[in-house]
Amino acid sequence: MPILAQIFAALAAVLHVAIFVMESVLWTRPTVWKRFGVASQADADTVRPMAFNQGFYNLFLALGIVGGLIVGGSAGHAVVIFACLSIVGAAVVLATGGRTYFRAAVTQGVTPLVALVIAALF
């Protein structure tokens, strides 16, 4: 896997760790849940268990990338590719939720997509 693809995959991992922190650790802060389009404290409290779980999904995908980069070789790179494909897939699903989710989908999906394109071309 080219170094540039590894860098973009690592950037995707860093972003997904940050998303984990927001969804699973800092969710109770209004500045955080408002960033996710939640309108009120009552709504934030209602979706908190879902956000907590979703944050861990993001963490596990990030750990897949990091673990794959550490292991290296064909097996490690296969894990990186799988994690990046999973993130891009999740971004596509998010984008189908409507215009309000498009920016988040692009933010979530662009770095792993670039990693995948570079890995495929080089």
CSV table of C-alpha atoms in Angstrom, one decimal:
chain,number,residue,atom,x,y,z
A,1,MET,CA,0.0,0.0,0.0
A,2,PRO,CA,1.5,3.3,-1.0
A,3,ILE,CA,2.6,5.7,1.8
A,4,LEU,CA,0.2,8.4,0.6
A,5,ALA,CA,-2.7,5.9,0.8
A,6,GLN,CA,-1.6,5.0,4.3
A,7,ILE,CA,-1.5,8.7,5.3
A,8,PHE,CA,-5.1,9.3,4.0
A,9,ALA,CA,-6.2,6.1,5.8
A,10,ALA,CA,-4.6,7.3,9.0
A,11,LEU,CA,-6.4,10.7,8.6
A,12,ALA,CA,-9.7,8.8,8.4
A,13,ALA,CA,-8.8,7.0,11.6
A,14,VAL,CA,-8.0,10.2,13.4
A,15,LEU,CA,-11.3,11.7,12.3
A,16,HIS,CA,-13.2,8.6,13.4
A,17,VAL,CA,-11.5,8.7,16.9
A,18,ALA,CA,-12.6,12.3,17.2
A,19,ILE,CA,-16.2,11.3,16.2
A,20,PHE,CA,-16.0,8.5,18.8
A,21,VAL,CA,-15.0,11.1,21.5
A,22,MET,CA,-17.9,13.4,20.5
A,23,GLU,CA,-20.5,10.6,20.4
A,24,SER,CA,-19.4,8.4,23.3
A,25,VAL,CA,-17.6,10.7,25.7
A,26,LEU,CA,-18.7,14.3,25.2
A,27,TRP,CA,-22.3,13.7,24.1
A,28,THR,CA,-23.8,15.4,27.1
A,29,ARG,CA,-22.4,18.8,26.0
A,30,PRO,CA,-24.9,20.9,24.1
A,31,THR,CA,-22.2,22.1,21.7
A,32,VAL,CA,-21.6,18.5,20.7
A,33,TRP,CA,-25.1,17.1,20.3
A,34,LYS,CA,-26.1,20.3,18.4
A,35,ARG,CA,-23.3,19.6,15.9
A,36,PHE,CA,-25.1,16.4,15.1
A,37,GLY,CA,-28.4,18.2,14.5
A,38,VAL,CA,-30.1,17.3,17.7
A,39,ALA,CA,-32.5,20.1,18.7
A,40,SER,CA,-33.0,19.8,22.4
A,41,GLN,CA,-31.6,18.4,25.6
A,42,ALA,CA,-34.5,16.0,25.8
A,43,ASP,CA,-33.8,14.7,22.3
A,44,ALA,CA,-30.1,14.4,23.2
A,45,ASP,CA,-31.0,12.4,26.2
A,46,THR,CA,-33.2,10.1,24.1
A,47,VAL,CA,-30.6,9.4,21.5
A,48,ARG,CA,-27.7,9.2,23.9
A,49,PRO,CA,-27.5,5.4,24.0
A,50,MET,CA,-27.6,5.3,20.2
A,51,ALA,CA,-24.9,7.9,19.9
A,52,PHE,CA,-22.8,6.0,22.5
A,53,ASN,CA,-23.1,2.8,20.4
A,54,GLN,CA,-22.4,4.6,17.1
A,55,GLY,CA,-19.3,6.2,18.6
A,56,PHE,CA,-17.9,2.8,19.3
A,57,TYR,CA,-18.6,1.7,15.7
A,58,ASN,CA,-16.4,4.7,14.6
A,59,LEU,CA,-13.7,3.8,17.1
A,60,PHE,CA,-13.6,0.2,16.0
A,61,LEU,CA,-13.2,1.2,12.3
A,62,ALA,CA,-10.4,3.6,13.3
A,63,LEU,CA,-8.7,0.8,15.3
A,64,GLY,CA,-9.0,-1.4,12.3
A,65,ILE,CA,-7.1,1.1,10.2
A,66,VAL,CA,-4.5,1.7,12.9
A,67,GLY,CA,-4.1,-2.0,13.5
A,68,GLY,CA,-3.8,-2.8,9.8
A,69,LEU,CA,-1.2,-0.1,9.4
A,70,ILE,CA,0.8,-1.4,12.3
A,71,VAL,CA,0.7,-5.0,11.1
A,72,GLY,CA,1.5,-4.0,7.5
A,73,GLY,CA,2.0,-6.4,4.7
A,74,SER,CA,-0.8,-7.9,2.7
A,75,ALA,CA,-2.8,-8.9,5.7
A,76,GLY,CA,-2.6,-5.5,7.4
A,77,HIS,CA,-3.3,-3.7,4.2
A,78,ALA,CA,-6.4,-5.9,3.6
A,79,VAL,CA,-7.7,-4.8,7.1
A,80,VAL,CA,-7.1,-1.1,6.2
A,81,ILE,CA,-8.9,-1.6,2.9
A,82,PHE,CA,-11.8,-3.3,4.6
A,83,ALA,CA,-12.1,-0.5,7.2
A,84,CYS,CA,-11.9,2.2,4.6
A,85,LEU,CA,-14.5,0.5,2.5
A,86,SER,CA,-16.8,0.3,5.5
A,87,ILE,CA,-16.4,4.0,6.3
A,88,VAL,CA,-17.1,4.9,2.6
A,89,GLY,CA,-20.1,2.6,2.7
A,90,ALA,CA,-21.4,4.3,5.9
A,91,ALA,CA,-20.8,7.7,4.3
A,92,VAL,CA,-22.9,6.7,1.3
A,93,VAL,CA,-25.7,5.5,3.5
A,94,LEU,CA,-25.5,8.8,5.5
A,95,ALA,CA,-25.7,10.8,2.3
A,96,THR,CA,-29.0,9.0,1.4
A,97,GLY,CA,-30.5,10.6,4.5
A,98,GLY,CA,-31.1,13.9,2.9
A,99,ARG,CA,-29.4,17.1,2.1
A,100,THR,CA,-28.7,18.0,5.7
A,101,TYR,CA,-26.4,14.9,6.0
A,102,PHE,CA,-24.5,15.5,2.8
A,103,ARG,CA,-21.7,17.6,4.4
A,104,ALA,CA,-21.2,15.1,7.2
A,105,ALA,CA,-21.1,12.2,4.7
A,106,VAL,CA,-18.4,14.0,2.6
A,107,THR,CA,-16.4,14.8,5.7
A,108,GLN,CA,-16.6,11.2,6.9
A,109,GLY,CA,-16.0,9.6,3.5
A,110,VAL,CA,-13.5,11.6,1.6
A,111,THR,CA,-10.2,10.6,3.3
A,112,PRO,CA,-10.8,6.9,3.2
A,113,LEU,CA,-12.1,7.2,-0.4
A,114,VAL,CA,-8.9,8.9,-1.4
A,115,ALA,CA,-6.9,6.2,0.4
A,116,LEU,CA,-8.8,3.5,-1.5
A,117,VAL,CA,-8.3,5.3,-4.9
A,118,ILE,CA,-4.6,5.7,-4.3
A,119,ALA,CA,-4.2,2.1,-3.2
A,120,ALA,CA,-6.0,0.9,-6.3
A,121,LEU,CA,-4.1,3.0,-8.7
A,122,PHE,CA,-0.6,2.6,-7.3
